[in-house]
Each structure stands twice: as structure tokens, then as C-alpha cells.
Backbone as CSV, one residue per row, in Angstrom:
resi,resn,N_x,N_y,N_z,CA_x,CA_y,CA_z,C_x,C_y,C_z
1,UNK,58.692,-20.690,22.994,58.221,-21.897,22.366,57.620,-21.554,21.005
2,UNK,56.548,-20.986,20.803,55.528,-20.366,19.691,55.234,-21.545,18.747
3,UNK,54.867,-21.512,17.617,54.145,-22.177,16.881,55.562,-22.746,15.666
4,UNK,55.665,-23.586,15.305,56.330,-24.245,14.160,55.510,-23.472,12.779
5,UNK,56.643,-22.735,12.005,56.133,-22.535,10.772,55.114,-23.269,9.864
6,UNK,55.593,-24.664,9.872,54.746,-25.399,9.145,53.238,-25.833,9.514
7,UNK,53.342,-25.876,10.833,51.412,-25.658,11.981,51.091,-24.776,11.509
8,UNK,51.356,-23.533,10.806,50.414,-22.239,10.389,49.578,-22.700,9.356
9,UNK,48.523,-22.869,9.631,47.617,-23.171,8.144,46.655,-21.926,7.913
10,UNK,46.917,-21.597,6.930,46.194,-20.491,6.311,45.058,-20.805,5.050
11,UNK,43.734,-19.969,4.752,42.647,-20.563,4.111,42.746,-18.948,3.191
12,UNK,42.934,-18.958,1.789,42.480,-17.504,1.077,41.315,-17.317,1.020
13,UNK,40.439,-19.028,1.305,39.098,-18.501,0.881,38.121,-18.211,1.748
14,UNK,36.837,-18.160,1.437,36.082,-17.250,2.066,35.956,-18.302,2.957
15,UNK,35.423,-18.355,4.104,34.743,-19.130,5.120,33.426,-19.278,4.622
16,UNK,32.542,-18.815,4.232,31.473,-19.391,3.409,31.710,-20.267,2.556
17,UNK,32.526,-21.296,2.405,32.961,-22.085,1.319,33.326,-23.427,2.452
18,UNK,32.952,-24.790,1.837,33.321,-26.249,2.457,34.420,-26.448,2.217
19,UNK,35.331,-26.112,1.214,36.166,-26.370,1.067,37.440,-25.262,1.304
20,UNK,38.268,-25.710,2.341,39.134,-25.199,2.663,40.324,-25.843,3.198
21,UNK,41.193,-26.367,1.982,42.265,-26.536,2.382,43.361,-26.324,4.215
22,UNK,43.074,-25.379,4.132,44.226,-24.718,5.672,43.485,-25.626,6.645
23,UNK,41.602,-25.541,6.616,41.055,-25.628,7.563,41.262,-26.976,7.643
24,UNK,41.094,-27.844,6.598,41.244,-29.146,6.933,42.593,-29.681,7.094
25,UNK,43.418,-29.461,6.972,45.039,-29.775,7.195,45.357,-29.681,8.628
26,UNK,44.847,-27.994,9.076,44.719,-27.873,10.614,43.987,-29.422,11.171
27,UNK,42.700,-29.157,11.073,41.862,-30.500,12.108,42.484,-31.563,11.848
28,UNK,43.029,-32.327,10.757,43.869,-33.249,10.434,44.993,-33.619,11.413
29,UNK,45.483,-32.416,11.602,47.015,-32.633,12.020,46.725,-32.596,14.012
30,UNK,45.796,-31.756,14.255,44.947,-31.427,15.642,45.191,-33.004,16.432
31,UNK,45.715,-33.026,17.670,45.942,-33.989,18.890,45.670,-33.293,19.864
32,UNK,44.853,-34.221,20.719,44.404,-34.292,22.008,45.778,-33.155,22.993
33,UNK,44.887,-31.925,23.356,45.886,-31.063,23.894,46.163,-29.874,23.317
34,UNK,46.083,-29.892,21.934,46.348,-28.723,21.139,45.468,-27.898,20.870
35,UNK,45.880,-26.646,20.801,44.276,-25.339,20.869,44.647,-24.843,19.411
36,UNK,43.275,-24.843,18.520,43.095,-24.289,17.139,42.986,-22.590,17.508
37,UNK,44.235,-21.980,17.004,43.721,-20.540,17.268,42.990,-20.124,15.938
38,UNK,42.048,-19.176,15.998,41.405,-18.644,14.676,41.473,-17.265,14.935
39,UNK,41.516,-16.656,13.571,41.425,-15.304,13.911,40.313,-14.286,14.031
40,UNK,39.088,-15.404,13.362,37.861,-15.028,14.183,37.168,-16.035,14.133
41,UNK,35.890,-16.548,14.858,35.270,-17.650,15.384,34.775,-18.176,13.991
42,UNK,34.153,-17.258,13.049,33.412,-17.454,12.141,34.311,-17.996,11.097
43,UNK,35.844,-18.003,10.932,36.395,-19.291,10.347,36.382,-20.453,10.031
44,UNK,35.764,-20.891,11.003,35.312,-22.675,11.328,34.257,-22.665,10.580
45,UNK,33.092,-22.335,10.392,31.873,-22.940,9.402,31.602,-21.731,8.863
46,UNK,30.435,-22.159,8.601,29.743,-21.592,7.768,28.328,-21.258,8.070
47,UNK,28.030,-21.446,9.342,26.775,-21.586,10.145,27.093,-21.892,11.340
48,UNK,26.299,-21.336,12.244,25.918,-21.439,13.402,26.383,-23.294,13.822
49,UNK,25.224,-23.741,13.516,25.112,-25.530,13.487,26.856,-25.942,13.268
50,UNK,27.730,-26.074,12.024,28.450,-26.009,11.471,29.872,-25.530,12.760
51,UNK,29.769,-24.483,12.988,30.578,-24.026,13.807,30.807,-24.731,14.834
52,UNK,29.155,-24.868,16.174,28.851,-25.817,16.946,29.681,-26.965,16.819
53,UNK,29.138,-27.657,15.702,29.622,-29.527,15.471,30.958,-29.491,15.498
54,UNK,31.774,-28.455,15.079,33.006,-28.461,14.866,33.750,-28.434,16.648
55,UNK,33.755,-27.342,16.835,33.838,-26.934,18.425,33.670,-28.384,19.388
56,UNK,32.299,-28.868,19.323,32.248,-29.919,19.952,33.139,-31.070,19.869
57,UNK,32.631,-31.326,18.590,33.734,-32.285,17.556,35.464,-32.424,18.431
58,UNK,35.679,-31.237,18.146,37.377,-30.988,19.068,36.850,-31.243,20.259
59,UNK,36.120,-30.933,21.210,36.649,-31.000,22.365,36.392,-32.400,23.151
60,UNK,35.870,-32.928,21.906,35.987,-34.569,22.151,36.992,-35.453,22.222
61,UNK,37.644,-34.744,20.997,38.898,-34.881,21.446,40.206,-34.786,22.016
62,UNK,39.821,-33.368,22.407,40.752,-32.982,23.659,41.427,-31.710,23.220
63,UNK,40.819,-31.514,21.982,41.302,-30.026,20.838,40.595,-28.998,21.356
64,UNK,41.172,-27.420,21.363,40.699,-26.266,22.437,40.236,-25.238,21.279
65,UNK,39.969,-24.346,21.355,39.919,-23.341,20.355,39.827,-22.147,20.792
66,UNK,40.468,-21.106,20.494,40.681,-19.913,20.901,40.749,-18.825,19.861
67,UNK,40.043,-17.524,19.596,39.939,-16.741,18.723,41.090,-15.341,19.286
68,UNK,41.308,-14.519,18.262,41.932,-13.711,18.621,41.242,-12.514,18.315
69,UNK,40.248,-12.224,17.334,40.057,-10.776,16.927,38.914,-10.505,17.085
70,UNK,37.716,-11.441,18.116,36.443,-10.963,18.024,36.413,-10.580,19.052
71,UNK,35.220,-9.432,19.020,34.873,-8.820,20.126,34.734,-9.613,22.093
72,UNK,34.320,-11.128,21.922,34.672,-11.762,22.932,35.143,-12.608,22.649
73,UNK,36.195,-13.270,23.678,37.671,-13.982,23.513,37.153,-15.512,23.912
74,UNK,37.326,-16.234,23.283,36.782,-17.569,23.568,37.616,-18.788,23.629
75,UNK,37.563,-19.659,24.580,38.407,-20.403,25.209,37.941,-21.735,25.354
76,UNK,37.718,-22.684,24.303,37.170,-23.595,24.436,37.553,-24.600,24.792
77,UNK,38.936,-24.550,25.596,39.566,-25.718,26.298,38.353,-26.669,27.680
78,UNK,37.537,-25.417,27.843,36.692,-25.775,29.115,35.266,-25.881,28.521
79,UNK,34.755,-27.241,27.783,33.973,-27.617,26.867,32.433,-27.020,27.868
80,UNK,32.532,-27.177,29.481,31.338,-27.327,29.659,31.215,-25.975,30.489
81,UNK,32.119,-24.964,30.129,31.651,-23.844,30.607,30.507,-23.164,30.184
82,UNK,29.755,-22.387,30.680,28.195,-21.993,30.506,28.735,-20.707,29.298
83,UNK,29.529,-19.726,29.857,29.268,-18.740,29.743,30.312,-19.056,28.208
84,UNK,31.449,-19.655,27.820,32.164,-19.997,26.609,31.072,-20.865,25.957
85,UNK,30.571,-21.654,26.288,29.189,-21.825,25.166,28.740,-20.705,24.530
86,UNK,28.355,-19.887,25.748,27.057,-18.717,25.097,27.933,-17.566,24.095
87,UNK,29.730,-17.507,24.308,30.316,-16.822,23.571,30.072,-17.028,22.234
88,UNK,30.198,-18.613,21.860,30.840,-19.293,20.831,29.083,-19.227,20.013
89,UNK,28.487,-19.385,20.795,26.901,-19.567,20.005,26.728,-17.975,19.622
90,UNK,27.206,-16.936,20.320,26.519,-15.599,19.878,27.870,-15.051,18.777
91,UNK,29.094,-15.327,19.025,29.964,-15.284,17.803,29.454,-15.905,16.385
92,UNK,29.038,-17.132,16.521,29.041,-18.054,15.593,27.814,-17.684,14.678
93,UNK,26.672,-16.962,15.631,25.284,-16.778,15.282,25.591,-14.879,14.332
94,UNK,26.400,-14.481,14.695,27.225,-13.002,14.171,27.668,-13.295,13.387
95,UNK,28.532,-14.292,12.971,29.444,-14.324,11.591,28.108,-15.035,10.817
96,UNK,27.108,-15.829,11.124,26.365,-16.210,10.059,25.407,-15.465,9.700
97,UNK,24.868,-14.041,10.584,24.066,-13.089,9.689,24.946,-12.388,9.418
98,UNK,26.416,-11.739,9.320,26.948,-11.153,8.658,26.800,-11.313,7.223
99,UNK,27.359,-12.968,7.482,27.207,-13.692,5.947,25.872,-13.346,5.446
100,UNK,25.387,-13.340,5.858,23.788,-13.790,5.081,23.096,-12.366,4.835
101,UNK,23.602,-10.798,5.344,23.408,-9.547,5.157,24.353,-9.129,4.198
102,UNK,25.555,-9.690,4.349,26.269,-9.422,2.968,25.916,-9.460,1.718
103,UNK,25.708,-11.544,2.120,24.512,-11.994,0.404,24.072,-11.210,-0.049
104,UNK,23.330,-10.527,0.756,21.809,-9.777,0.488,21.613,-8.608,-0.420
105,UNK,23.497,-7.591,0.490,23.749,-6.498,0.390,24.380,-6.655,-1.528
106,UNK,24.830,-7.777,-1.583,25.796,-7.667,-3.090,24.458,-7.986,-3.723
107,UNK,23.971,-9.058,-3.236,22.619,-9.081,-4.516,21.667,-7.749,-5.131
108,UNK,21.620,-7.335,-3.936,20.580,-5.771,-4.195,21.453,-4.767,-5.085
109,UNK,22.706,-5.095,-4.917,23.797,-4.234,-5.440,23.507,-4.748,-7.018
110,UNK,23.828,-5.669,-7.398,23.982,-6.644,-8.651,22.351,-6.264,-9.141
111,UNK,21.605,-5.877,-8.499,20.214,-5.610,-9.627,20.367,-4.363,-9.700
112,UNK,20.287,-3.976,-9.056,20.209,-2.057,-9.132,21.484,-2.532,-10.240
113,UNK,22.536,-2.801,-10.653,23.863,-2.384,-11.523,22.873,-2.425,-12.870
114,UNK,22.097,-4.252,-13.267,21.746,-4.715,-14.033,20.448,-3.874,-14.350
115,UNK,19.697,-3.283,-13.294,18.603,-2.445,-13.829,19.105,-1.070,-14.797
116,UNK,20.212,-0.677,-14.037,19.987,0.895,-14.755,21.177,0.584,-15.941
117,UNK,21.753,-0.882,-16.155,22.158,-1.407,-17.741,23.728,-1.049,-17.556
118,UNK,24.609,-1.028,-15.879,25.762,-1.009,-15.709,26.060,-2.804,-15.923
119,UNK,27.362,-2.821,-16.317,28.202,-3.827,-16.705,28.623,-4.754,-15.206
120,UNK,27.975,-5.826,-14.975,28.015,-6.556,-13.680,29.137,-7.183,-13.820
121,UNK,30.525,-7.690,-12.793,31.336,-8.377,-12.595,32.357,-8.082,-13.316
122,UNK,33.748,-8.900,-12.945,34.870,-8.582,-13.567,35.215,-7.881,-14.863
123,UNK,36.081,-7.064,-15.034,35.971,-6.515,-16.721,36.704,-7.262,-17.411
124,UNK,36.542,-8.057,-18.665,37.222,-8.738,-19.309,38.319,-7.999,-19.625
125,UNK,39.339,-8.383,-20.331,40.163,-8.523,-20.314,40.694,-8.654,-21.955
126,UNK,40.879,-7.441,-22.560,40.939,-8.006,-24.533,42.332,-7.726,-24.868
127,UNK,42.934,-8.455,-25.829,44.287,-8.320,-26.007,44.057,-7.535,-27.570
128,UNK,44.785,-5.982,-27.156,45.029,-5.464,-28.118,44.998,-5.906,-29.447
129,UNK,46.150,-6.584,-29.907,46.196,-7.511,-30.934,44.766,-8.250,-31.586
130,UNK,44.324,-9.005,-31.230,43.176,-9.323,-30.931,41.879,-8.475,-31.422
131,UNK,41.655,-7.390,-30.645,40.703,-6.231,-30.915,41.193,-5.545,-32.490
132,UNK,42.032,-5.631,-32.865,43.083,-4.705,-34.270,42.209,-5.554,-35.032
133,UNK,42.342,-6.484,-35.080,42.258,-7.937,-35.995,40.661,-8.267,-36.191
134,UNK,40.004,-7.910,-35.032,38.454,-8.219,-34.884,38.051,-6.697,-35.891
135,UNK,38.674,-5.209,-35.569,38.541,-4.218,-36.203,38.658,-4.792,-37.591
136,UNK,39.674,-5.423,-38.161,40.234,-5.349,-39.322,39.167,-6.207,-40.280
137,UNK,39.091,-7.026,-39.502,37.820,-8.242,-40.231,36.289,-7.615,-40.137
138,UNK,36.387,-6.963,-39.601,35.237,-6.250,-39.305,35.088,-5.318,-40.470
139,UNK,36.025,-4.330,-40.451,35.866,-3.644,-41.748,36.046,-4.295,-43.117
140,UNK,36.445,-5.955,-43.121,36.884,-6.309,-44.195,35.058,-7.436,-44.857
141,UNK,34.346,-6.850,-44.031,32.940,-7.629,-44.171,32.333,-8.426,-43.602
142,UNK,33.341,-9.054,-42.654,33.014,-10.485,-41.666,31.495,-10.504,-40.813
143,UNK,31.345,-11.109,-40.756,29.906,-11.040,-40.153,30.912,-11.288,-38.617
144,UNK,30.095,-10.795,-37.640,30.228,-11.387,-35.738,30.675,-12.391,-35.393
145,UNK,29.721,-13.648,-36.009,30.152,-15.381,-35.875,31.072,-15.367,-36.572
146,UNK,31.425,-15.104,-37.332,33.173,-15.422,-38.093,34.019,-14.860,-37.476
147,UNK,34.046,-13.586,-36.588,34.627,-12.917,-35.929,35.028,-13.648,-34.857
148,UNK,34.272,-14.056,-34.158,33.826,-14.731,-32.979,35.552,-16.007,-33.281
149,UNK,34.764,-16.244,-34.136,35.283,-17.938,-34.552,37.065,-17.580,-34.657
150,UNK,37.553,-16.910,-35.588,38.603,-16.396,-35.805,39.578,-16.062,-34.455
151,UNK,38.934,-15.147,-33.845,39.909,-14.155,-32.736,39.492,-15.358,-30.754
152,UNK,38.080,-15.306,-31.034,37.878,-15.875,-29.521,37.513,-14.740,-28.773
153,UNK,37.403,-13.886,-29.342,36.870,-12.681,-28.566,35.275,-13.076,-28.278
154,UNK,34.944,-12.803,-27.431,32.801,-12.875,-26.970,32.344,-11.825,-27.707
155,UNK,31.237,-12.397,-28.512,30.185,-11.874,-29.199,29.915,-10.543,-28.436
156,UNK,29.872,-10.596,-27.131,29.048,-9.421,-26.492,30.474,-8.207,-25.963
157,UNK,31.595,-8.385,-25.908,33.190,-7.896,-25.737,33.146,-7.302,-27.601
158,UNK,32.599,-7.724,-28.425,33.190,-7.386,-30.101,32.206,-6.124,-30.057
159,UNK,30.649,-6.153,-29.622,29.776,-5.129,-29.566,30.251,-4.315,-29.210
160,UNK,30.776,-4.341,-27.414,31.104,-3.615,-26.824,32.749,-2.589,-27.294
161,UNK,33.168,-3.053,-27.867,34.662,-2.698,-28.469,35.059,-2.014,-29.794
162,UNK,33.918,-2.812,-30.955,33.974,-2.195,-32.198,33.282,-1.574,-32.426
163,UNK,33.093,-0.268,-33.427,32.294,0.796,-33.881,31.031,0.028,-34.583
164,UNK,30.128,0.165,-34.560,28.762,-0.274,-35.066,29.089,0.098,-37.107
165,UNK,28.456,-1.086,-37.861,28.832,-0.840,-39.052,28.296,0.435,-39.674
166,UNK,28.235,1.218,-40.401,27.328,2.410,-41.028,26.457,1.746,-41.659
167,UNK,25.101,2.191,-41.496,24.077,1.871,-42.338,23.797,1.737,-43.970
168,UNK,24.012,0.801,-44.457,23.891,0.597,-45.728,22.532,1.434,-46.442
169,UNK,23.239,2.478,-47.777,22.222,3.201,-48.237,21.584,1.978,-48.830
170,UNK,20.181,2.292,-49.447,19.014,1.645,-49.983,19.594,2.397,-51.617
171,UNK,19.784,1.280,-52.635,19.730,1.756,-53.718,18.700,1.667,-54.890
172,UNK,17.465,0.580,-53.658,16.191,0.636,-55.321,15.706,1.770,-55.201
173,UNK,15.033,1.768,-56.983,14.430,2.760,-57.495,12.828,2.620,-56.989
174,UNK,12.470,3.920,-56.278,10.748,3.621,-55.878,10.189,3.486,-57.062
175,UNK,8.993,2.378,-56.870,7.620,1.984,-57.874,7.418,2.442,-57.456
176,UNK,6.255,3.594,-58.454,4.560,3.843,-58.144,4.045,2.395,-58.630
177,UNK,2.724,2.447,-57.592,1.723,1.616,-57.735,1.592,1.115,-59.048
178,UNK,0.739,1.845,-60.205,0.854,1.408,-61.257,1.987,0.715,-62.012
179,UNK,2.947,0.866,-61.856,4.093,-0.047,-62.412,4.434,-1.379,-61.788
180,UNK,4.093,-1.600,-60.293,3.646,-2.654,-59.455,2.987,-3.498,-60.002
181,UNK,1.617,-2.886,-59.849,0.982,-3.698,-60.725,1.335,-4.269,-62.509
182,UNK,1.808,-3.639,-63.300,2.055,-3.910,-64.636,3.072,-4.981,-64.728
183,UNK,3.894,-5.074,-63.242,4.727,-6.029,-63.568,4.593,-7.247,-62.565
184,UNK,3.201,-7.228,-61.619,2.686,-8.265,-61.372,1.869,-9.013,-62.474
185,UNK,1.352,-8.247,-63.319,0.379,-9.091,-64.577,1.185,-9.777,-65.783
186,UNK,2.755,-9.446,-65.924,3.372,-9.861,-66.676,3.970,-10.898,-66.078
């Protein structure tokens, strides 16, 4: 028998997220009789609560749910079993401190990067061409904001990319004091 290609609903995104296409197409399409398989419990919400309402939600209507890859196998065709409650609550209660130790784990990650002055998140992305041209205007006098304006490159990508200008020598002639003064009184 197995599943019709087109019943496969698949989600790329995270389960920490409300919005999920697969997930809602699945419950959509879901009739009295049919079991939501997941491939782990923590698919369905995003919380404990969340998970719950959902679970219930189906088996109100006659929708089952069954996981395949967590450590206990859960069978929610039998809404008022004791012991598939206590699965689905200690699964559900696992995928939401996972989530929430993860948070934790990238945040602590993301300061320690930003403390010791490493470059946080994706690396942009500069088109050769682009960088030549920001070089070229660069050596041709342009100030940053004109740079900026011209190419579309980020102010903080032009720092990071072009050589710092050489320091302009100082060409006045030092006053002594006395001549300071002689040509403040005039």
C-alpha cells in the first residue's frame, strides 16, 4: 500500500519556527483515521504546550501520530492511554530544552566570537569586479560614502577589503612662538 508521493510533506525549516509550510498542508489534508508520521515528536511545535494542543487537537479528530526516530515510539492512535501521554509529554518536554540549550549554546558562542573581535555570521560575499573598482576609486581619492554609493559594497566589507590610505605627510613650516605672536598683532 505505502504512502502516495504527494502525502509526503516535508518542512526545511527549523521546527522552532510557526511557520511551516509541510506542517500545515499535512494537518490540512489529515481525515479522521489517518496517522501523522513524524520523524521526531519535536516536529509538531515548538513547545511542550504547542505539541500537546496539537496531539490532542488530532485525536479529536480521529488523526493518530506516530514518530519514528525518538528514543520512545509513540502511538497516539490510543488518545487515552496513560503511558503514550507520558511518552509524548517527556518527548515533547526534550525537544523543547534541546531547543532552548541550543539558544543558549549559539548565544554564548556569538559573544565569546564578538568579544575577542571574530567576524559573527555569514561571510559576505564581494564580487571581484566590484572590489577592483572600489580599489580603483579608492586610489583615485574617493572618500568611503562615494565609494559606498558607486559600487554597493558596505562601508564595513570596503574597510575590511581595501588597504588603509597612507598617511598624508604634514607640509607646514613650524612657528616659533615669537612669529605667532607677530602675526597675531598684525
Amino acid at each position: 500500500m505505502g504512502i502516495a508521493p504527494e502525502r509526503i510533506y516535508v518542512d526545511k525549516r527549523s521546527g522552532a519556527t510557526a511557520d511551516r509550510p509541510g506542517l500545515s498542508a499535512a494537518l490540512a489534508y489529515a481525515r479522521e483515521g489517518d496517522v501523522i508520521v513524524v520523524h521526531t515528536l519535536d516536529r509538531l511545535g515548538r513547545t511542550v504546550r504547542d505539541t500537546l494542543n496539537l496531539i490532542q487537537d488530532l485525536a479529536e479528530h480521529g488523526v493518530g501520530v506516530r514518530n519514528l526516530a525518538d528514543p520512545i515510539q509513540v502511538d497516539s492512535t490510543n488518545p487515552n492511554d496513560p503511558m503514550a501521554q507520558l511518552a509524548v509529554v517527556l518527548l515533547a518536554l526534550f525537544g523543547q530544552m534541546e531547543r532552548t540549550y541550543t539558544l543558549e549554546r549559539a548565544a554564548h558562542a556569538r559573544a565569546v566570537a564578538a568579544a575577542e573581535g571574530r567576524r559573527i555570521g555569514r561571510p559576505s560575499v564581494v564580487d571581484a569586479d566590484k572590489l577592483a573598482c572600489a580599489a580603483h576609486l579608492r586610489e583615485a581619492g574617493h572618500t568611503m560614502a562615494e565609494i559606498v554609493a558607486k559600487t554597493g559594497i558596505t562601508r564595513t566589507t570596503l574597510y575590511r577589503h581595501l588597504p588603509p590610505r597612507p598617511a598624508e605627510a604634514v607640509t607646514a613650516t613650524p612657528v616659533t612662538a615669537a612669529e605667532a605672536q607677530r602675526e597675531s598683532v598684525d
